[in-house]
mmCIF file of C-alpha atoms and ligand atoms in Angstrom:
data_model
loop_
_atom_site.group_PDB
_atom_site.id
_atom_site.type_symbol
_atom_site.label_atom_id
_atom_site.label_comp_id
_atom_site.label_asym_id
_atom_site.label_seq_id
_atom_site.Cartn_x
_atom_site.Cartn_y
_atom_site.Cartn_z
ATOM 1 C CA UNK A 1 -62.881 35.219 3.704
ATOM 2 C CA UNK A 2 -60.193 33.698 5.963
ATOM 3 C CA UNK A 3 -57.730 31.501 4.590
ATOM 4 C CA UNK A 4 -55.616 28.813 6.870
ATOM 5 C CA UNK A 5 -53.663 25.886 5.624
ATOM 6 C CA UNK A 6 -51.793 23.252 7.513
ATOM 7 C CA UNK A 7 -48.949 21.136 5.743
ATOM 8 C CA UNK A 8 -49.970 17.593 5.605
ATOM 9 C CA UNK A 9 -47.665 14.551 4.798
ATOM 10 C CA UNK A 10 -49.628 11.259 3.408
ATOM 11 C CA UNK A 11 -48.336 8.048 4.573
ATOM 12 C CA UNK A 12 -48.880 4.862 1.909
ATOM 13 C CA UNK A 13 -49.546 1.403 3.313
ATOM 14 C CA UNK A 14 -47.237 0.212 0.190
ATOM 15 C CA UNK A 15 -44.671 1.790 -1.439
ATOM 16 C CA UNK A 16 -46.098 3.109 -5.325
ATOM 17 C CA UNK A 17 -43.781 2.441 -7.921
ATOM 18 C CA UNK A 18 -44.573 3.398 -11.782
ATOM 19 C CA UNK A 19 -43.067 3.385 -14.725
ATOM 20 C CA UNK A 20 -40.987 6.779 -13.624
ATOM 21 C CA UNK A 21 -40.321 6.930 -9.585
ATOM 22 C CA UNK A 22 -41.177 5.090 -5.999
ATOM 23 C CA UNK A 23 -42.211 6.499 -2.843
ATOM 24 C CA UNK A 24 -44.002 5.998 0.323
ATOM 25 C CA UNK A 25 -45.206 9.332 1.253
ATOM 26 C CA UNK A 26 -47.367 11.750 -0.758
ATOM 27 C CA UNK A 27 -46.962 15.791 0.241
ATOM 28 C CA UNK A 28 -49.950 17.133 0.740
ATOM 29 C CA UNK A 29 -51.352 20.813 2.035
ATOM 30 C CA UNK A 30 -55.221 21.075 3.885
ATOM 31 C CA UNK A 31 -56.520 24.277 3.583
ATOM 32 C CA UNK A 32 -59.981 25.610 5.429
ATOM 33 C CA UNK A 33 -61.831 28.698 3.834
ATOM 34 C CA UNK A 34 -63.791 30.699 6.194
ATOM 35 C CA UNK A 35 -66.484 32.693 6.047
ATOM 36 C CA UNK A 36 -70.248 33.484 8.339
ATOM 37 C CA UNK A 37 -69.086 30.631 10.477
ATOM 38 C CA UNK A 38 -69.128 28.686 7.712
ATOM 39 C CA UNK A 39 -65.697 26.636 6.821
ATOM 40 C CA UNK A 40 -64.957 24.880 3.519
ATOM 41 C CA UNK A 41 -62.036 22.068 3.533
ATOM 42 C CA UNK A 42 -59.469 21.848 0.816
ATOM 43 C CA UNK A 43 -56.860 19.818 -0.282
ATOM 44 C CA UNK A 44 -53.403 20.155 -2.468
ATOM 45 C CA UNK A 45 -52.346 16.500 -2.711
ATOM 46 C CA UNK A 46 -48.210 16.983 -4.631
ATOM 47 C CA UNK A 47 -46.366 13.887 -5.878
ATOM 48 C CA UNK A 48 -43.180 15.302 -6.376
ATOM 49 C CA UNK A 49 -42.622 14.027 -9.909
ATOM 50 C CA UNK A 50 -45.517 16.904 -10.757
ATOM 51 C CA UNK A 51 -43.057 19.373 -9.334
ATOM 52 C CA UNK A 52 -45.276 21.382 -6.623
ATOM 53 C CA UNK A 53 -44.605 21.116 -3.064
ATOM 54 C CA UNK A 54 -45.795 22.070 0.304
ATOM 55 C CA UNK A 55 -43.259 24.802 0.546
ATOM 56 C CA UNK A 56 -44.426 26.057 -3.360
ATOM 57 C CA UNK A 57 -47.793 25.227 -2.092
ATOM 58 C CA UNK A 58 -47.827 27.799 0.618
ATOM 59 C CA UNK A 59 -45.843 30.615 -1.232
ATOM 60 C CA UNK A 60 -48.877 30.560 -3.523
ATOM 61 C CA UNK A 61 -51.571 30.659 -0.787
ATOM 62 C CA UNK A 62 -50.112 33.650 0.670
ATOM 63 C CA UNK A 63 -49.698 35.323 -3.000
ATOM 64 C CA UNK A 64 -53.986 35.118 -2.655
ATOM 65 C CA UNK A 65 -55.963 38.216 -1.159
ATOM 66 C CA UNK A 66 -59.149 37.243 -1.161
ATOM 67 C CA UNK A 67 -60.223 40.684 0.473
ATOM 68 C CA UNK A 68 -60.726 41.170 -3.702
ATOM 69 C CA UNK A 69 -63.626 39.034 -3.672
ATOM 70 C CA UNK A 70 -66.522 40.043 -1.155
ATOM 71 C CA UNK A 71 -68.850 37.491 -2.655
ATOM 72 C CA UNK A 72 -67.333 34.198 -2.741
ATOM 73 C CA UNK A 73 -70.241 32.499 -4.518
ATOM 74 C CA UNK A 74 -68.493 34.420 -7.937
ATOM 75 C CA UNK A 75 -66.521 31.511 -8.777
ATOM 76 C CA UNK A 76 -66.107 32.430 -12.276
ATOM 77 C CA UNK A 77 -64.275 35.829 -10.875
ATOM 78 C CA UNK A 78 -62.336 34.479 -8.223
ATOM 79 C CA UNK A 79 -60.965 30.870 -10.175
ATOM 80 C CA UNK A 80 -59.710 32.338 -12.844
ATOM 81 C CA UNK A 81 -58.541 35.360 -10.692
ATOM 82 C CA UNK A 82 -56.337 32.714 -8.972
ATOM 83 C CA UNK A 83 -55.254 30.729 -11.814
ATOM 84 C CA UNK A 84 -53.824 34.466 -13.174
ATOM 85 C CA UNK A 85 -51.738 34.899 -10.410
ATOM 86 C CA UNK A 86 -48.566 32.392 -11.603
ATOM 87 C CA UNK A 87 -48.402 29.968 -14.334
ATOM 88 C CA UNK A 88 -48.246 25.896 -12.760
ATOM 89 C CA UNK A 89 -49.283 25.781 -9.024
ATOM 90 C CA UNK A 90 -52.544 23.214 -10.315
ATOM 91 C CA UNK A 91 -53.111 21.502 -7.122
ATOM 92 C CA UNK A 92 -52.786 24.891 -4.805
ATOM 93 C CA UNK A 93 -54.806 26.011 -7.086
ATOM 94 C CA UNK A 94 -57.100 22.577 -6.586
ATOM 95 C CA UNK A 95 -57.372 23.291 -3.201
ATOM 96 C CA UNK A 96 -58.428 26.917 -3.168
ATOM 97 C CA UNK A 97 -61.050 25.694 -5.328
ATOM 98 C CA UNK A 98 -62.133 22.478 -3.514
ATOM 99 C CA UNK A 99 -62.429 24.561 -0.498
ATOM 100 C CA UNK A 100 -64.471 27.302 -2.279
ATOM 101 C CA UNK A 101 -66.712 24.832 -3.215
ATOM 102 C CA UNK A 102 -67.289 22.855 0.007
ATOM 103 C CA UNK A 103 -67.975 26.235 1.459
ATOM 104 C CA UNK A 104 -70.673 27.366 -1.180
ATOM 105 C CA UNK A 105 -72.183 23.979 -0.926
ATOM 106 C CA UNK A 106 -72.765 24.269 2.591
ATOM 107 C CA UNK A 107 -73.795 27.857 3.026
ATOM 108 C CA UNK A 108 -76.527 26.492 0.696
ATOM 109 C CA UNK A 109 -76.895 23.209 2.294
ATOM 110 C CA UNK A 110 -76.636 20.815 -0.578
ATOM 111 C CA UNK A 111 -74.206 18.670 -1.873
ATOM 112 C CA UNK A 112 -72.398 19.605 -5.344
ATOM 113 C CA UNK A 113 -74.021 16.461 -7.343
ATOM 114 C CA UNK A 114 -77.132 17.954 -6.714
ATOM 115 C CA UNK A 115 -76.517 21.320 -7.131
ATOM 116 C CA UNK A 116 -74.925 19.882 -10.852
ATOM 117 C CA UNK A 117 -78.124 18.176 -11.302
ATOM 118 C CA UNK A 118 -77.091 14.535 -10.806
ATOM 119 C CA UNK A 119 -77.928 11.017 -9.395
ATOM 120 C CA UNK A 120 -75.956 9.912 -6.737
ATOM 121 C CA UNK A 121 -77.112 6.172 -7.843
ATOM 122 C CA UNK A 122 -74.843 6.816 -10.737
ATOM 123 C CA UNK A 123 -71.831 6.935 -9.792
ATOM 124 C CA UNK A 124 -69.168 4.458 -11.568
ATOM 125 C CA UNK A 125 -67.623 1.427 -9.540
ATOM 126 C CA UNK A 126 -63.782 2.420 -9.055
ATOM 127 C CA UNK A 127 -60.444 0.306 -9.667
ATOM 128 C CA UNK A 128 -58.394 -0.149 -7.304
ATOM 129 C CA UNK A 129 -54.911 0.514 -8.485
ATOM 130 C CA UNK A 130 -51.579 -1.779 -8.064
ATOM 131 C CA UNK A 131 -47.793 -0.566 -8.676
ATOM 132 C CA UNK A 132 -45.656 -2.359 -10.164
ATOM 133 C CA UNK A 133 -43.961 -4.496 -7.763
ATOM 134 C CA UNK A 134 -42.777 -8.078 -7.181
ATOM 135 C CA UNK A 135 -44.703 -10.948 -8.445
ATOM 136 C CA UNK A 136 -45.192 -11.525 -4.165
ATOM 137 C CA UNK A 137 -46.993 -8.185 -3.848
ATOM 138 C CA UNK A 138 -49.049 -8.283 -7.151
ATOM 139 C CA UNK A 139 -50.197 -11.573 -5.889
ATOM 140 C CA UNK A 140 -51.069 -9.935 -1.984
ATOM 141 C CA UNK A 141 -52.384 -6.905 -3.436
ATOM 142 C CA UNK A 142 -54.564 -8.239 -6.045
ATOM 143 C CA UNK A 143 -55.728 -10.050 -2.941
ATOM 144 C CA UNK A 144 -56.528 -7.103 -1.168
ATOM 145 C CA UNK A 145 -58.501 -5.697 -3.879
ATOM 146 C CA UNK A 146 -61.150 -8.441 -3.085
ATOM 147 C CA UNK A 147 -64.467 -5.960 -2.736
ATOM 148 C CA UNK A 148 -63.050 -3.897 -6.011
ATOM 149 C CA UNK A 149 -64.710 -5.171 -9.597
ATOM 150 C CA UNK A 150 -62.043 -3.588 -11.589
ATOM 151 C CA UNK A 151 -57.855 -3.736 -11.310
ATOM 152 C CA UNK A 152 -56.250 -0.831 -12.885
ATOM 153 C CA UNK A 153 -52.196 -1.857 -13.306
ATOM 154 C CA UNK A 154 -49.268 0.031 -13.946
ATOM 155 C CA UNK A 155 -47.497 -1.127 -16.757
ATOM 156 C CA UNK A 156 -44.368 0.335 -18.286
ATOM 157 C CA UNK A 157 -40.930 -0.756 -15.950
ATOM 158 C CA UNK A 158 -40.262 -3.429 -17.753
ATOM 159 C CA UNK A 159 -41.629 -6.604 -15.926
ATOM 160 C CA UNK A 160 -45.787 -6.263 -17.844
ATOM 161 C CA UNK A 161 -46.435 -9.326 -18.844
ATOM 162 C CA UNK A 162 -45.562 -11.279 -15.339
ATOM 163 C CA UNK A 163 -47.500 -8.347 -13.935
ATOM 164 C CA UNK A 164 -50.470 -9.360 -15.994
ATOM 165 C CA UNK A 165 -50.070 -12.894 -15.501
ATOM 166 C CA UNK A 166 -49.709 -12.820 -11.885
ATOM 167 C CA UNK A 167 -53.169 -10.964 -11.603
ATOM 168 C CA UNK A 168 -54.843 -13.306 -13.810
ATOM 169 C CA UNK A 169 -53.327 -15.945 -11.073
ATOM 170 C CA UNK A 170 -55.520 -14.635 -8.403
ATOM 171 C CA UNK A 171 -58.546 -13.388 -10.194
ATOM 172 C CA UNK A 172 -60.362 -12.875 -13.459
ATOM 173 C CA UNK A 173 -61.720 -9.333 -13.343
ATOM 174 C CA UNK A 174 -61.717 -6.687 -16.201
ATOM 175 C CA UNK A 175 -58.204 -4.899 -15.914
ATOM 176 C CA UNK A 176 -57.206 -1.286 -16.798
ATOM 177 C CA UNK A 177 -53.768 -1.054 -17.770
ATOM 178 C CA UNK A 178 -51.833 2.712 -17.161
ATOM 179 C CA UNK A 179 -48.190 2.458 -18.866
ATOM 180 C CA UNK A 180 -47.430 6.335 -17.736
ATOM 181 C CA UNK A 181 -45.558 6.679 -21.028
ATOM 182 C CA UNK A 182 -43.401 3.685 -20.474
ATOM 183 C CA UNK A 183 -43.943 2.380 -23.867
ATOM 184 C CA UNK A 184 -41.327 4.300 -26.343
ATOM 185 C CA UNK A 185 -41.986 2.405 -29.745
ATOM 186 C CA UNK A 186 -45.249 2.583 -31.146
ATOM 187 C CA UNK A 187 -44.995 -1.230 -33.199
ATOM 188 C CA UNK A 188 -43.525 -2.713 -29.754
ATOM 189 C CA UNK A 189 -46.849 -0.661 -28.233
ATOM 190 C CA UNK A 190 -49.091 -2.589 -30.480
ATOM 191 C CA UNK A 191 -47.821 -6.071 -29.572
ATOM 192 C CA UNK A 192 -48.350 -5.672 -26.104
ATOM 193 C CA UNK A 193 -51.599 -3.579 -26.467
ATOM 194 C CA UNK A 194 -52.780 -7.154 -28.907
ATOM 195 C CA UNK A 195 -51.563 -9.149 -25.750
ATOM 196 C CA UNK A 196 -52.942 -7.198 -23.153
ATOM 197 C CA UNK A 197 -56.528 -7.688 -25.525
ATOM 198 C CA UNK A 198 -56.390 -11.046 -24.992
ATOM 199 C CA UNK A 199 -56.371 -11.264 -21.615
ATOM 200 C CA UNK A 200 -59.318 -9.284 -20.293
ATOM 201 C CA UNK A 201 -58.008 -5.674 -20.413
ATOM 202 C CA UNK A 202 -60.607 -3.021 -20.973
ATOM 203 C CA UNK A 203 -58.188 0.018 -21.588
ATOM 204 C CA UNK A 204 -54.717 1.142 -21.921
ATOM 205 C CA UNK A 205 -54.049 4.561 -20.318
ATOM 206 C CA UNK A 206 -51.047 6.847 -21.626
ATOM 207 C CA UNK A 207 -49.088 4.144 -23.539
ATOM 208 C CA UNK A 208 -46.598 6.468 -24.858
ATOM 209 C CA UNK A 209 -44.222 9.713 -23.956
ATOM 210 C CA UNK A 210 -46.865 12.883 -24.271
ATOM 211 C CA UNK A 211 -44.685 14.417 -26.998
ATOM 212 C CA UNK A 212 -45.063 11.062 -29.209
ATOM 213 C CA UNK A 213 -48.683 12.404 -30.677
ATOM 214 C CA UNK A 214 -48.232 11.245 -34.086
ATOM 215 C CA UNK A 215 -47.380 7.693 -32.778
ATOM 216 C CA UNK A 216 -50.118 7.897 -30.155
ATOM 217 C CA UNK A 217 -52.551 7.875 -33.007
ATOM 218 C CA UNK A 218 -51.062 5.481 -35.114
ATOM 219 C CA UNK A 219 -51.202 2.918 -32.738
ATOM 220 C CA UNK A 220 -54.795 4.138 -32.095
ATOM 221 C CA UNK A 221 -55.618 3.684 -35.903
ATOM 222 C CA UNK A 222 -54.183 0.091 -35.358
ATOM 223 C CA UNK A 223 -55.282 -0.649 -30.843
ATOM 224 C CA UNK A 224 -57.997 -3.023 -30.734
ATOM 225 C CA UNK A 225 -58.276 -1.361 -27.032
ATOM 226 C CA UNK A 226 -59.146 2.271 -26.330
ATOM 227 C CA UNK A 227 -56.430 4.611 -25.170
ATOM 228 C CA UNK A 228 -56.939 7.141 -22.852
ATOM 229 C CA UNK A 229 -55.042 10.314 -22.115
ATOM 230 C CA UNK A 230 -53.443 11.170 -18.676
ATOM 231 C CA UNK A 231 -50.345 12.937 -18.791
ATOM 232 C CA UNK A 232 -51.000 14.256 -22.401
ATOM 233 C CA UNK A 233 -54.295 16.142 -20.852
ATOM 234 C CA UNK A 234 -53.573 18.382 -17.754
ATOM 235 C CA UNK A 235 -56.245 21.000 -18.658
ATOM 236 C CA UNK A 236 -59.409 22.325 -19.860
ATOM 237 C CA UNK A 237 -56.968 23.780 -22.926
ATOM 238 C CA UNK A 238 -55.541 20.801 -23.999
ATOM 239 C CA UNK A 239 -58.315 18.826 -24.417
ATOM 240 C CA UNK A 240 -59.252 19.520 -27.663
ATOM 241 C CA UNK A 241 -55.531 18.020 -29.056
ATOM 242 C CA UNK A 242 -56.446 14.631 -27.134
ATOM 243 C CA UNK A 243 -58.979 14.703 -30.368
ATOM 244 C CA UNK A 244 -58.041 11.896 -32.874
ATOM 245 C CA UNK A 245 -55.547 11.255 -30.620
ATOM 246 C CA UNK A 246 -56.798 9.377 -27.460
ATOM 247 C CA UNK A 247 -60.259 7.987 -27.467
ATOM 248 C CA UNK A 248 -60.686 9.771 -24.042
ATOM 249 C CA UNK A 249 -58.884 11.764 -21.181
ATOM 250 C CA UNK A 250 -58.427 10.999 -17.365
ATOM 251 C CA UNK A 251 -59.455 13.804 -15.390
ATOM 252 C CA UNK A 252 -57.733 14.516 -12.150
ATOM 253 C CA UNK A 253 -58.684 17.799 -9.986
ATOM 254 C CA UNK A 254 -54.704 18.129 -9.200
ATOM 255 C CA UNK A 255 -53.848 18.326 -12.652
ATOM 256 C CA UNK A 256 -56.863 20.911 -13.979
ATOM 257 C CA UNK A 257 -57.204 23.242 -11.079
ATOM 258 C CA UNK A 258 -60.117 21.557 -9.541
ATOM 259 C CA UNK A 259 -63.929 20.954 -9.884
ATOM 260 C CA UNK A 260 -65.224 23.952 -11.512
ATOM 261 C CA UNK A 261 -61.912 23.355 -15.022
ATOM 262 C CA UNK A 262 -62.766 19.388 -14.019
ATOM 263 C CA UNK A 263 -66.700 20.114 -15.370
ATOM 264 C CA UNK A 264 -65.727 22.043 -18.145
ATOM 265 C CA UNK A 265 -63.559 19.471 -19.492
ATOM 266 C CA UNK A 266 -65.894 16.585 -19.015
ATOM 267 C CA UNK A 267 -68.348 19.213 -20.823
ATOM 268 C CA UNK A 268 -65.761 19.773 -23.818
ATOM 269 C CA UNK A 269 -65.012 15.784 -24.156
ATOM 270 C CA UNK A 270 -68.508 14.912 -24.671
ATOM 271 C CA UNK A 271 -68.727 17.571 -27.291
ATOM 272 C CA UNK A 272 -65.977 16.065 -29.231
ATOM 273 C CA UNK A 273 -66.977 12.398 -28.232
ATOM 274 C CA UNK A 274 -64.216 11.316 -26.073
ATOM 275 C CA UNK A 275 -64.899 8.862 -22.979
ATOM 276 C CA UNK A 276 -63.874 10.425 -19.733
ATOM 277 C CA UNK A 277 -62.431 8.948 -16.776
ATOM 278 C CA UNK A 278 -61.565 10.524 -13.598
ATOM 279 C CA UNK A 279 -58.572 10.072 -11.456
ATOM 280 C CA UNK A 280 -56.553 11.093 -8.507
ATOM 281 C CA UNK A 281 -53.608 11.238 -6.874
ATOM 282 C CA UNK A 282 -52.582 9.759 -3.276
ATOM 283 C CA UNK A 283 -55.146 12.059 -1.653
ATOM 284 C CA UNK A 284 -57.379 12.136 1.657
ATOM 285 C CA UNK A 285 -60.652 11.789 1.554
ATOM 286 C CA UNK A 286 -61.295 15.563 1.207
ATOM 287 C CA UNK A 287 -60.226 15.814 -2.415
ATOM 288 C CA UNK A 288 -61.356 12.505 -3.640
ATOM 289 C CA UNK A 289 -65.402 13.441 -2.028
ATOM 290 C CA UNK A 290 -65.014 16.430 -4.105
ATOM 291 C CA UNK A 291 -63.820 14.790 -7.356
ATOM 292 C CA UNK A 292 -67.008 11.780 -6.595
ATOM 293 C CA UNK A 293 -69.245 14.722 -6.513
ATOM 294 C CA UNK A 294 -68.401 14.638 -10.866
ATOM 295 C CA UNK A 295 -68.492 10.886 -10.815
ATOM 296 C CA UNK A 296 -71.882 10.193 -11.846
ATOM 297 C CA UNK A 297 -71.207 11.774 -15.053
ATOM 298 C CA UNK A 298 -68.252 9.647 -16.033
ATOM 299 C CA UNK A 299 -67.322 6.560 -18.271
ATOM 300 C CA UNK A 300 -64.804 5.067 -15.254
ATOM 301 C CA UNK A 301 -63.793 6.280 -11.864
ATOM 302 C CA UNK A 302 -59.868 5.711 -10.181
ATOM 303 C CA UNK A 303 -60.617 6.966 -7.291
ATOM 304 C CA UNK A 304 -58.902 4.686 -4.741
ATOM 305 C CA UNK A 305 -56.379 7.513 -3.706
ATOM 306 C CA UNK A 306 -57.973 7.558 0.283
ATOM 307 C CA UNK A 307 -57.786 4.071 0.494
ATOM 308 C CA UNK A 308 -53.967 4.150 -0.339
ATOM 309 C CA UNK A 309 -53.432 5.935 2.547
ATOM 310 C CA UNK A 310 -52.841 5.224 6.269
ATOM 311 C CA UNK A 311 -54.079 8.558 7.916
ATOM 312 C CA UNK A 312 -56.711 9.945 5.999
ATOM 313 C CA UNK A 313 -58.177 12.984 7.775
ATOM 314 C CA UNK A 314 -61.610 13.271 6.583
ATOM 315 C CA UNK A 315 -64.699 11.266 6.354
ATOM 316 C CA UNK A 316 -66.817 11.464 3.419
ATOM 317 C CA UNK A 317 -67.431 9.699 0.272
ATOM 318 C CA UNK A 318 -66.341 6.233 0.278
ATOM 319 C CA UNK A 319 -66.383 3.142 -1.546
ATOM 320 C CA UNK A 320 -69.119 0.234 -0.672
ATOM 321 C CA UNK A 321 -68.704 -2.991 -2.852
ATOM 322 C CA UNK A 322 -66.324 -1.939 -5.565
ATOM 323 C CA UNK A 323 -68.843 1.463 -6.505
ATOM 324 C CA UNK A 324 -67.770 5.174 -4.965
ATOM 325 C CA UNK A 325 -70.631 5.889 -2.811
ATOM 326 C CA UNK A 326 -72.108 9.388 -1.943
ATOM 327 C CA UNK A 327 -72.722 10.890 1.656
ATOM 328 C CA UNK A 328 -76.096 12.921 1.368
ATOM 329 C CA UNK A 329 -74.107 16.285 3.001
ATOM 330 C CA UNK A 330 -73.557 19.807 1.928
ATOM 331 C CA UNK A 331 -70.869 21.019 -0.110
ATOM 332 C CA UNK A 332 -68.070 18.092 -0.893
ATOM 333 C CA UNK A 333 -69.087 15.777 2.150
ATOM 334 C CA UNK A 334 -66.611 15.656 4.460
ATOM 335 C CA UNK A 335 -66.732 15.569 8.240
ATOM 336 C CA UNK A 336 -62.989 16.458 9.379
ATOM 337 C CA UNK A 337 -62.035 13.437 12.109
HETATM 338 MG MG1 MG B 1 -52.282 7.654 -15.200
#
């Protein structure tokens, strides 16, 4: 198997501020797999607040000899193969597997949700995300987010309830709030979670610092909203502490190595009854088709990472009236433009 991979720098349409950091670029790597003619597309997609990079990214593809795996349909030798190599790396990592993927998909000429046994008609509607910004930009964005029948809004940088109210302004659709760990004390948490309740807000996603665990589930004792775990939940091993914690995890293929740890974990949260969403990062089109191909087996999608974007890359699954829709092709779905 041949392995190429081509730095790739995502430009925003808006600059993304959360409760952390700002930017208007996203680093990303593409990588092709290929094999009997047949090539798979990948995708490392790095905000730098995660710590990878394209330069990290790289290092670690040329650390991989695939020349140790003859049969590249042995995913459960070569994954965790790769994921032995060095500790971190999880969106290289991503992408090696994404690209594995397309390529088995399409030497057997079927897409993954049917080769995981599931309905395309299923798949969840999406939210369309907005940063926290001026009340000028909410206003414009939420706007925007006309065909989209959920809002997901970052919360946390001081300015939430103007953020809130400015959205409810413009439109009265079910919002998702994600604080990214904004919210430091857990009776200040409450108050705003009780607020939040009020005013049409289905969810509240990472409301406080990941090492705050014991305040995490007081306030869950107490939320009349569910909370859902993002930063607290990177893998397939941590899952199991989001337990009486969280009352479910967002999934993202950056964070968990890709599709095949991605399945696993929305395997393991059923089995301990927590609601699973899946996200993304700023990412083409490549890497969010191959996270859709899960979708139909999830609570909530946030899948809007392509659309973020001013020079996607790929076509492939997209999103028609609010709901991430499916291409009927092999592998993840993508047609590089
Ligand atoms: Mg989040």
């Amino acid at each position: 198997m041949k392995l190429r991979f081509f730095p790739y720098t995502l430009e925003l349409k808006h600059a993304f501020t959360i409760a952390t950091s700002s930017r208007t670029t996203t680093p990303a790597v593409l990588v092709e797999v290929e094999q009997d003619g047949v090539v798979g597309y990948g995708e490392a997609a790095m905000p730098p607040y995660l710590g990878e990079s394209q330069e990290s990214a790289a290092a670690f593809f040329r650390s991989v000899d695939f020349g140790r795996w003859p049969d590249p349909f042995q995913l459960e030798e070569i994954l965790p193969a790769i994921d032995a190599i060095a500790p971190g790396n999880t969106a290289a990592k991503a992408a090696l597997d994404i690209a594995l993927h397309d390529w088995i998909g399409k030497k057997l000429g079927a897409p993954w949700f049917r080769l995981w046994g599931l309905d395309p008609a299923k798949t969840p509607v999406t939210s369309f995300t907005i940063g926290i910004d001026t009340a000028e930009v909410v206003r414009q964005k939420t706007r925007e987010a006309d065909i989209y029948k959920i809002i997901k809004v970052k919360l946390g940088g001081g300015t939430d309830r103007m953020m809130i109210e400015t959205i409810r302004e413009v439109t009265d659709k079910p919002i998702t709030v994600d604080a990214n760990q904004g919210w430091k004390d857990r009776a200040e948490a409450l108050k705003m979670i009780e607020w939040l309740a009020a005013r049409g807000v289905v969810f509240i996603e990472q409301p406080m610092p990941k090492g705050q665990n014991a305040d995490t589930a007081w306030l869950r004792e107490r939320s009349p909203l569910p909370l859902i775990a993002d930063e607290s939940v990177q893998r397939l091993a941590d899952v199991r502490a989001a337990h009486g914690v969280f009352d479910g995890i967002n999934i993202k293929l950056m964070k968990c190595t890709g599709l095949r740890e991605a399945a696993k974990m929305i395997t393991l949260a059923r089995a301990l009854g927590l609601k699973v969403m899946l996200g993304c990062m700023t990412e083409t089109s490549c890497a969010i088709s191959a996270a859709a191909q899960l979708s139909p087996l999830v609570d909530w999608a946030d899948l809007d990472g392509a659309v973020l974007i001013k020079n996607d890359r790929f076509d492939g699954a997209t999103i028609i009236e609010g709901k991430v829709t499916l291409p009927d092709r092999p592998g993840i779905g993508v047609i590089k433009l």
